[in-house]
């Protein structure tokens, strides 16, 4: 059954990618591949990074209504944009592209995450404290952004707003391949640790009884999660609830707890969902609005629904 | 097999264990008894290396517990915890199979299957093999968790209140299996609240009160009205029924 589901996921991904590339085609293949190909890769990379990082984060924290975004990645990303606009202006920020900016954004997010993990997980193993600290940190960073935004000229602030939402229209091609390589490597490393993840899912004490040093494993995996989220955020912008939506669908359909199946399944479902929604938005509904805003909204509703279900149990 | 010397442990500024000394030998069942909050579960947790001691030493097979690599220790020692996080979609068989993880690292072979089948048979879990854990009663889930520990086939078993949620029949069954395992040369340390069962099953009893060892030795020397009354701050009587002790509060 799970293997059959993997084939279904793969078929859904191939079909959605095919539709994305071919629907409403008015040019030759060379042009389509050059124009739509990178966007397809970007959609896939982001969906895979967000889906896998959310699934692993939920396993480590033993909580299916959490996403790594809760640790304040999105708030830090917005703060970086705000600070950049404050110091170099909107035009200067718009002129910033390429590897240096990507490295700065991804690097700062990873540093923040690692500081958080090492400061809070060094002595105790209280993951709830980590999550709550992440939430408080996110609020603090948003407050700082809000404070700085008061110092920025309103017309300049429009640049902050423009860069604060995830979007696939202006993905840098060079960065895309770097993000693709980093994401593929991390996802493979995590997949090869599927069996340890299965044990980690049993909780800290049981993991240790079974020979898996939960604290060490959780720190390794959290580092991989923060790298995935940082790369995806630096590439297209902050995504908060999409991972939650994908993981909820994956758990619902998979009927298994094995991460060897859950990880690829969430990646395939996530990519299929994102690409299908983008195709519907762009080609069928002819909407120019950002698809991730809508998907994040749906993910938010799922989040509330899961909270409601949890409160009824 | 296990040597505990001058073990102390504090949490939140409160002394939980103070100067505990004990020796636990292979082929014997050692029962930890005492009132709530006496430090029994903490002691078990310290022996299993799940909690770091404040001072003092715990040696397992001649090596300090901190010196053991976790993967290596899991081949020698297993712990049944009082409260365990449950993965909802896991079936009973899958949970028991996790007991073989230290040996197989997730790649089960025929020998692993034999141990899993034996552990399930010991806990009479065959009819529940494909049931998911969140559909089980507390007692059924407890049996599945005990079976996971049994499947681990370690030389030392630390069982924290293994009879929680179990009915009379399965309480007897679990203690029979515990005795069988000890006869096979394993060291079993178990926290028990049922003093009649402790007196009948254990070879050695360690009575803890306020984090200190109040009495220790064979059941005949510890399961006495005087010691138990002092231990629980309540009047206790020990009767002999069919030559075996029965402990009752007065």
XYZ file of C-alpha atoms in Angstrom:
563
model
C 0.000 0.000 0.000
C 2.630 2.648 0.911
C 4.681 1.721 -2.186
C 1.587 2.097 -4.344
C 1.062 5.514 -2.788
C 4.612 6.476 -3.702
C 3.835 5.622 -7.343
C 0.622 7.660 -7.114
C 2.650 10.578 -5.708
C 5.223 10.224 -8.481
C 2.479 10.063 -11.141
C 0.818 13.153 -9.626
C 4.137 15.016 -9.749
C 4.879 14.018 -13.370
C 1.331 14.910 -14.433
C 1.352 18.294 -12.666
C 4.815 19.097 -14.100
C 3.639 18.088 -17.583
C 0.555 20.320 -17.294
C 2.651 23.202 -16.001
C 5.036 22.932 -18.935
C 2.519 22.338 -21.717
C -0.767 24.043 -20.835
C -1.485 27.124 -22.892
C 1.736 26.769 -24.919
C 2.219 29.393 -27.584
C 5.907 29.035 -28.352
C 8.464 26.385 -29.232
C 9.857 23.937 -26.681
C 13.196 25.666 -26.398
C 11.523 28.833 -25.169
C 9.155 26.937 -22.857
C 11.951 25.009 -21.207
C 14.054 28.119 -20.805
C 11.158 30.098 -19.341
C 9.019 27.567 -17.494
C 11.709 24.967 -16.709
C 13.549 26.958 -14.018
C 10.243 27.979 -12.462
C 9.216 24.325 -12.313
C 12.513 23.458 -10.631
C 12.055 26.352 -8.170
C 8.535 25.196 -7.299
C 9.819 21.646 -6.786
C 12.841 22.661 -4.694
C 10.788 24.895 -2.405
C 7.959 22.383 -2.009
C 10.378 19.529 -1.227
C 12.427 21.621 1.221
C 9.354 22.880 3.077
C 7.553 19.496 3.140
C 10.561 17.474 4.327
C 11.676 20.062 6.897
C 8.153 20.271 8.354
C 7.791 16.493 8.560
C 11.141 16.091 10.320
C 10.393 19.022 12.661
C 7.047 17.468 13.610
C 8.720 14.116 14.299
C 11.402 15.648 16.534
C 8.943 17.781 18.490
C 6.313 14.964 18.523
C 3.768 17.571 17.515
C 1.811 17.502 14.261
C 0.587 21.074 14.416
C 4.014 22.705 14.347
C 6.103 23.962 11.458
C 9.744 25.053 11.591
C 8.570 28.509 10.484
C 7.380 28.931 14.058
C 11.041 29.332 15.107
C 11.038 32.830 13.607
C 12.627 32.285 10.171
C 9.978 34.392 8.407
C 10.349 37.208 10.942
C 14.139 37.219 10.532
C 13.774 37.294 6.746
C 11.467 40.344 6.955
C 13.871 41.989 9.435
C 16.782 41.489 7.013
C 14.742 43.106 4.211
C 13.779 46.009 6.495
C 17.343 46.609 7.690
C 18.673 46.471 4.121
C 16.124 49.028 2.921
C 16.892 51.247 5.941
C 20.612 51.331 5.228
C 20.898 51.120 1.438
C 17.432 52.265 0.375
C 14.764 50.583 -1.750
C 16.626 51.072 -5.007
C 19.805 49.708 -3.459
C 17.943 46.665 -2.126
C 16.373 46.054 -5.554
C 19.824 46.135 -7.075
C 21.059 43.455 -4.662
C 20.942 39.989 -6.186
C 22.933 36.849 -6.462
C 25.045 34.781 -4.199
C 26.111 37.418 -1.622
C 22.506 38.278 -0.684
C 21.446 34.636 -0.748
C 24.393 33.685 1.476
C 23.681 36.569 3.854
C 19.992 35.683 4.209
C 20.447 31.908 4.430
C 23.539 32.281 6.637
C 21.815 34.570 9.147
C 18.814 32.232 9.384
C 21.034 29.192 9.957
C 23.115 31.077 12.546
C 19.919 32.114 14.368
C 18.614 28.550 14.359
C 21.917 27.049 15.517
C 22.277 29.621 18.297
C 18.756 28.777 19.403
C 19.342 25.002 19.338
C 22.730 25.081 21.019
C 21.740 27.601 23.684
C 18.550 25.778 24.597
C 19.410 22.134 23.934
C 22.945 22.145 25.347
C 21.936 21.181 28.865
C 18.294 20.296 28.922
C 16.334 18.545 26.229
C 13.201 20.619 26.496
C 11.902 20.919 22.939
C 8.784 22.724 24.146
C 11.028 25.466 25.524
C 12.802 25.637 22.167
C 9.516 26.062 20.307
C 8.172 28.648 22.747
C 11.468 30.579 22.624
C 11.244 30.489 18.811
C 7.750 31.975 18.952
C 8.865 34.728 21.353
C 11.931 35.399 19.181
C 9.665 35.679 16.114
C 7.490 38.237 17.912
C 10.606 40.177 18.986
C 12.033 40.216 15.439
C 8.667 41.337 14.017
C 8.502 44.115 16.617
C 12.024 45.270 15.677
C 11.041 45.210 11.981
C 7.945 47.219 12.789
C 10.017 49.733 14.779
C 12.594 50.123 12.003
C 9.846 50.475 9.401
C 8.769 53.697 11.187
C 12.153 55.156 10.285
C 11.786 54.276 6.606
C 10.204 56.553 4.029
C 6.742 55.102 3.111
C 7.682 54.871 -0.569
C 10.849 53.000 0.382
C 8.839 50.728 2.658
C 7.040 49.413 -0.440
C 10.316 47.639 -1.309
C 10.241 45.872 2.055
C 6.667 44.764 1.434
C 7.503 43.598 -2.094
C 10.324 41.398 -0.789
C 8.452 40.080 2.242
C 6.183 37.658 0.391
C 7.217 34.439 -1.244
C 7.123 34.467 -5.020
C 8.431 32.435 -7.948
C 8.536 35.112 -10.624
C 12.032 36.464 -10.075
C 14.059 33.437 -8.995
C 17.781 33.862 -9.679
C 18.867 30.992 -11.942
C 22.359 30.624 -10.451
C 20.957 30.514 -6.941
C 18.323 28.041 -8.025
C 20.930 25.427 -8.907
C 22.772 26.013 -5.625
C 19.480 25.695 -3.696
C 18.649 22.599 -5.745
C 21.990 20.968 -4.870
C 21.787 21.842 -1.164
C 18.155 20.679 -0.896
C 18.788 17.408 -2.749
C 21.827 16.635 -0.575
C 20.022 17.400 2.690
C 16.897 15.459 1.718
C 19.027 12.448 0.809
C 20.968 12.665 4.090
C 17.685 12.844 6.024
C 16.182 9.964 4.016
C 19.197 7.778 4.809
C 18.428 8.442 8.488
C 14.789 7.348 8.111
C 15.180 4.434 10.515
C 16.699 6.654 13.198
C 13.812 9.065 12.619
C 11.355 6.199 13.200
C 13.007 5.614 16.578
C 13.166 9.348 17.371
C 9.380 9.455 16.818
C 8.990 7.144 19.847
C 10.170 9.958 22.131
C 13.406 10.866 23.901
C 13.477 8.141 26.570
C 12.433 5.242 24.324
C 14.953 6.352 21.682
C 17.731 6.268 24.237
C 16.622 2.873 25.551
C 16.841 1.625 21.948
C 20.346 3.021 21.481
C 19.646 6.277 19.634
C 21.065 9.331 21.408
C 17.949 11.458 20.986
C 19.533 14.791 21.898
C 22.377 14.383 19.390
C 20.063 13.074 16.678
C 17.573 15.906 17.269
C 20.339 18.510 17.017
C 21.656 17.015 13.773
C 18.187 16.870 12.272
C 17.281 20.372 13.500
C 20.419 21.673 11.779
C 19.321 20.004 8.523
C 15.790 21.419 9.001
C 17.107 24.955 9.551
C 19.316 24.678 6.445
C 16.357 23.537 4.329
C 14.092 26.326 5.578
C 16.856 28.928 5.226
C 17.611 27.912 1.629
C 13.934 27.879 0.640
C 13.242 31.230 2.356
C 16.317 32.902 0.871
C 15.320 31.620 -2.577
C 11.656 32.690 -2.759
C 10.680 34.264 0.570
C 8.970 33.129 3.776
C 6.402 30.317 3.681
C 4.595 29.600 6.923
C 1.712 27.142 6.634
C 2.328 25.290 3.352
C 4.372 22.564 5.096
C 1.597 22.014 7.605
C -0.939 21.527 4.817
C 1.300 19.045 2.972
C 2.141 17.036 6.100
C -1.521 16.868 7.161
C -2.387 15.440 3.709
C 0.574 13.034 3.842
C -0.353 11.628 7.271
C -3.968 11.327 6.179
C -3.177 9.354 3.025
C -0.044 7.443 3.982
C -1.415 5.265 6.796
C 2.156 4.526 7.877
C 4.647 5.935 10.371
C 7.713 4.844 8.396
C 9.788 7.860 7.432
C 11.335 5.986 4.498
C 7.844 6.301 2.931
C 6.580 9.498 4.600
C 9.552 11.642 3.502
C 9.377 10.994 -0.274
C 5.577 10.988 -0.136
C 5.423 14.432 1.494
C 7.977 15.727 -1.037
C 5.956 14.384 -3.992
C 2.577 15.552 -2.642
C 4.029 18.954 -1.765
C 5.577 19.483 -5.195
C 2.424 18.233 -7.000
C 0.199 20.524 -4.929
C 2.338 23.615 -5.418
C 2.810 23.063 -9.161
C -0.896 22.297 -9.722
C -1.968 25.402 -7.815
C 0.545 27.535 -9.729
C -0.744 26.108 -13.053
C -4.354 26.772 -12.072
C -3.501 30.302 -10.993
C -1.382 31.228 -13.987
C -2.899 29.316 -16.880
C -6.529 28.581 -15.985
C -7.596 31.520 -13.841
C -5.108 33.936 -15.451
C -4.368 35.419 -12.039
C -1.166 37.322 -11.419
C -1.507 37.108 -7.660
C 0.947 35.055 -5.622
C -0.190 31.415 -5.334
C 1.695 30.910 -2.042
C -0.412 33.544 -0.316
C -3.515 31.471 -1.104
C -1.878 28.118 -0.219
C -0.495 29.558 3.016
C -4.023 30.760 3.799
C -5.397 27.248 3.241
C -2.571 25.860 5.421
C -3.569 28.316 8.139
C -7.133 27.037 8.033
C -5.839 23.450 8.301
C -3.756 24.564 11.306
C -6.896 25.875 13.020
C -8.810 22.706 12.095
C -6.058 20.515 13.615
C -6.160 22.625 16.780
C -9.935 22.183 16.876
C -9.603 18.402 16.407
C -6.948 18.270 19.133
C -9.181 20.142 21.567
C -12.038 17.687 20.949
C -9.912 14.610 21.765
C 26.377 -6.752 37.469
C 25.130 -3.355 38.752
C 26.914 -1.516 41.547
C 25.526 1.695 43.010
C 27.751 3.713 45.325
C 26.770 6.778 47.331
C 24.342 7.910 44.645
C 22.777 11.354 45.103
C 20.394 13.257 42.899
C 18.645 16.610 43.274
C 16.028 18.307 41.133
C 14.675 21.826 41.558
C 16.698 22.287 44.740
C 15.103 19.214 46.306
C 17.077 16.139 47.268
C 15.487 13.140 45.534
C 18.119 10.500 46.305
C 20.763 10.619 49.005
C 23.680 8.227 49.529
C 22.096 5.195 47.894
C 24.243 2.050 47.858
C 23.178 -1.234 46.301
C 24.440 -4.267 44.416
C 22.311 -6.057 41.875
C 23.371 -9.464 40.706
C 22.533 -11.533 37.636
C 19.902 -14.238 37.937
C 17.971 -12.313 40.568
C 14.858 -10.174 40.716
C 15.325 -6.991 42.740
C 12.192 -5.098 43.719
C 12.265 -1.408 44.592
C 9.453 -0.594 47.001
C 8.452 2.462 48.969
C 5.895 5.254 49.175
C 5.168 7.718 46.362
C 8.008 10.180 45.863
C 10.578 7.924 47.577
C 12.884 8.111 44.527
C 12.279 4.627 43.048
C 11.699 5.754 39.452
C 14.577 8.223 39.696
C 16.889 5.462 40.878
C 15.813 3.258 37.945
C 16.346 6.164 35.569
C 19.851 6.763 36.947
C 20.753 3.078 36.658
C 19.539 3.086 33.037
C 21.576 6.201 32.217
C 18.442 8.158 31.291
C 19.214 10.754 33.974
C 22.612 12.076 35.008
C 23.490 11.607 38.667
C 24.467 14.561 40.837
C 27.185 12.580 42.594
C 28.101 8.980 43.279
C 28.530 6.197 40.763
C 26.510 3.618 38.897
C 28.516 0.795 37.380
C 26.994 -1.597 34.852
C 29.042 -4.724 34.117
C 32.105 -3.108 35.693
C 31.900 0.110 33.673
C 30.563 3.462 34.819
C 27.236 4.236 33.198
C 28.548 7.517 31.652
C 31.291 5.557 29.873
C 28.815 3.422 27.935
C 28.008 4.362 24.367
C 24.225 4.511 24.073
C 24.057 1.985 21.206
C 26.274 -0.435 23.122
C 24.288 -0.030 26.346
C 21.042 -0.823 24.541
C 22.410 -4.308 23.826
C 22.974 -4.876 27.547
C 20.229 -2.974 29.345
C 16.616 -2.051 28.675
C 14.231 0.168 30.614
C 10.450 0.146 30.755
C 9.342 3.665 31.630
C 6.196 4.552 33.541
C 5.011 6.912 30.830
C 5.868 6.383 27.208
C 5.048 8.511 24.176
C 2.918 6.500 21.754
C 3.022 6.846 17.969
C -0.662 6.531 17.026
C -0.419 4.484 13.807
C 2.075 1.973 15.110
C 0.741 -1.565 15.395
C 1.535 -3.835 18.328
C 3.866 -5.984 16.234
C 5.677 -2.939 14.905
C 6.199 -1.600 18.424
C 7.529 -4.940 19.664
C 9.816 -5.102 16.598
C 11.404 -1.830 17.735
C 12.851 -3.866 20.613
C 15.186 -5.438 18.057
C 16.440 -2.073 16.791
C 19.670 -2.178 18.878
C 20.511 -5.500 17.211
C 19.187 -4.985 13.683
C 19.340 -1.171 13.244
C 15.997 -1.525 11.489
C 16.925 -4.434 9.177
C 15.144 -7.389 10.771
C 16.481 -10.899 10.135
C 15.044 -14.334 10.972
C 16.546 -14.356 14.467
C 14.921 -10.987 15.170
C 11.569 -12.416 14.032
C 12.005 -15.329 16.460
C 12.633 -12.971 19.405
C 9.691 -10.743 18.418
C 7.373 -13.769 18.176
C 8.611 -15.063 21.554
C 8.072 -11.697 23.271
C 4.564 -11.443 21.811
C 3.758 -14.956 22.907
C 5.050 -14.233 26.423
C 2.677 -11.262 26.671
C -0.149 -13.096 24.814
C -0.274 -10.407 22.164
C -0.853 -12.533 19.047
C -4.566 -11.594 18.745
C -3.618 -7.911 18.993
C -0.626 -8.042 16.637
C -2.142 -5.850 13.908
C -4.062 -3.473 16.186
C -2.858 0.114 16.288
C -1.648 1.300 19.679
C -4.184 4.119 19.977
C -7.004 1.578 19.754
C -5.743 -0.457 22.740
C -6.692 -0.284 26.408
C -4.099 0.868 28.936
C -3.364 -2.722 29.999
C -2.991 -3.998 26.430
C -0.639 -1.112 25.647
C 1.387 -1.893 28.780
C 1.772 -5.514 27.663
C 2.964 -4.330 24.244
C 5.558 -2.059 25.896
C 6.769 -4.903 28.129
C 6.999 -7.153 25.048
C 9.188 -4.526 23.359
C 11.579 -4.683 26.328
C 11.536 -8.495 26.259
C 12.315 -8.520 22.513
C 15.432 -6.472 23.247
C 16.890 -9.611 24.962
C 19.245 -7.678 27.232
C 21.105 -9.015 30.265
C 19.577 -6.318 32.470
C 15.916 -5.296 32.560
C 14.755 -2.232 34.480
C 10.980 -2.206 34.813
C 9.214 0.828 36.244
C 5.832 -0.292 37.566
C 5.335 -3.035 34.957
C 1.992 -4.010 36.499
C 0.382 -0.616 35.812
C -3.089 -1.087 34.271
C -2.727 -4.885 34.238
C -5.475 -7.182 35.500
C -4.877 -9.992 37.996
C -4.186 -12.599 35.314
C -1.698 -10.524 33.352
C 0.005 -9.269 36.529
C 0.686 -12.906 37.369
C 1.774 -13.594 33.777
C 4.232 -10.680 33.713
C 5.801 -11.719 37.001
C 6.130 -15.313 35.757
C 7.959 -14.081 32.670
C 10.144 -11.857 34.842
C 11.050 -14.840 37.006
C 11.784 -16.996 33.949
C 14.095 -14.332 32.565
C 15.939 -14.050 35.882
C 16.348 -17.834 36.047
C 17.970 -17.576 32.633
C 20.665 -15.399 34.236
C 19.288 -11.922 33.682
C 19.267 -9.171 36.285
C 15.811 -7.702 36.756
C 15.163 -4.523 38.729
C 11.525 -3.601 39.065
C 9.524 -0.955 40.865
C 6.515 -2.559 42.508
C 3.697 -1.176 44.624
C 2.055 -4.545 45.281
C 4.063 -5.785 48.255
C 2.508 -9.249 48.142
C 3.731 -9.695 44.568
C 7.097 -8.178 45.506
C 7.465 -10.592 48.432
C 6.583 -13.589 46.278
C 8.611 -12.713 43.178
C 11.709 -10.849 44.269
C 14.960 -12.357 45.517
C 15.982 -9.026 46.973
C 13.961 -6.014 48.073
C 15.255 -2.468 48.394
C 12.920 -0.264 50.432
C 13.312 3.461 49.754
C 11.937 6.314 51.803
C 12.678 10.025 51.293
C 15.462 9.180 48.863
C 17.322 6.871 51.222
C 17.558 3.093 51.473
C 15.587 2.224 54.579
C 15.972 -1.523 54.366
C 17.383 -4.006 51.939
C 17.720 -7.769 51.759
C 15.698 -10.917 51.062
C 11.882 -10.525 51.293
C 11.772 -12.346 54.617
C 13.864 -9.608 56.244
C 12.206 -6.584 54.611
C 8.549 -7.631 54.335
C 7.826 -7.398 58.024
C 5.035 -5.408 59.756
C 7.592 -3.249 61.604
C 9.606 -2.191 58.537
C 6.551 -1.737 56.303
C 4.646 0.288 58.909
C 7.667 2.543 59.260
C 8.162 2.719 55.483
C 4.593 3.774 54.657
C 3.717 5.573 57.916
C 0.697 3.270 58.166
C -0.184 0.133 60.060
C 0.572 -2.916 57.952
C 0.113 -6.586 58.690
C 1.827 -9.512 56.994
C -0.137 -12.769 56.919
C 1.035 -16.156 55.771
C -1.394 -17.844 53.367
C -0.340 -21.269 52.134
C 3.185 -20.544 53.347
C 3.379 -17.337 51.296
C 3.222 -13.745 52.578
C 0.212 -11.523 52.009
C 0.596 -7.851 52.914
C -2.461 -5.887 53.955
C -2.928 -2.430 55.476
C -4.871 -2.479 58.691
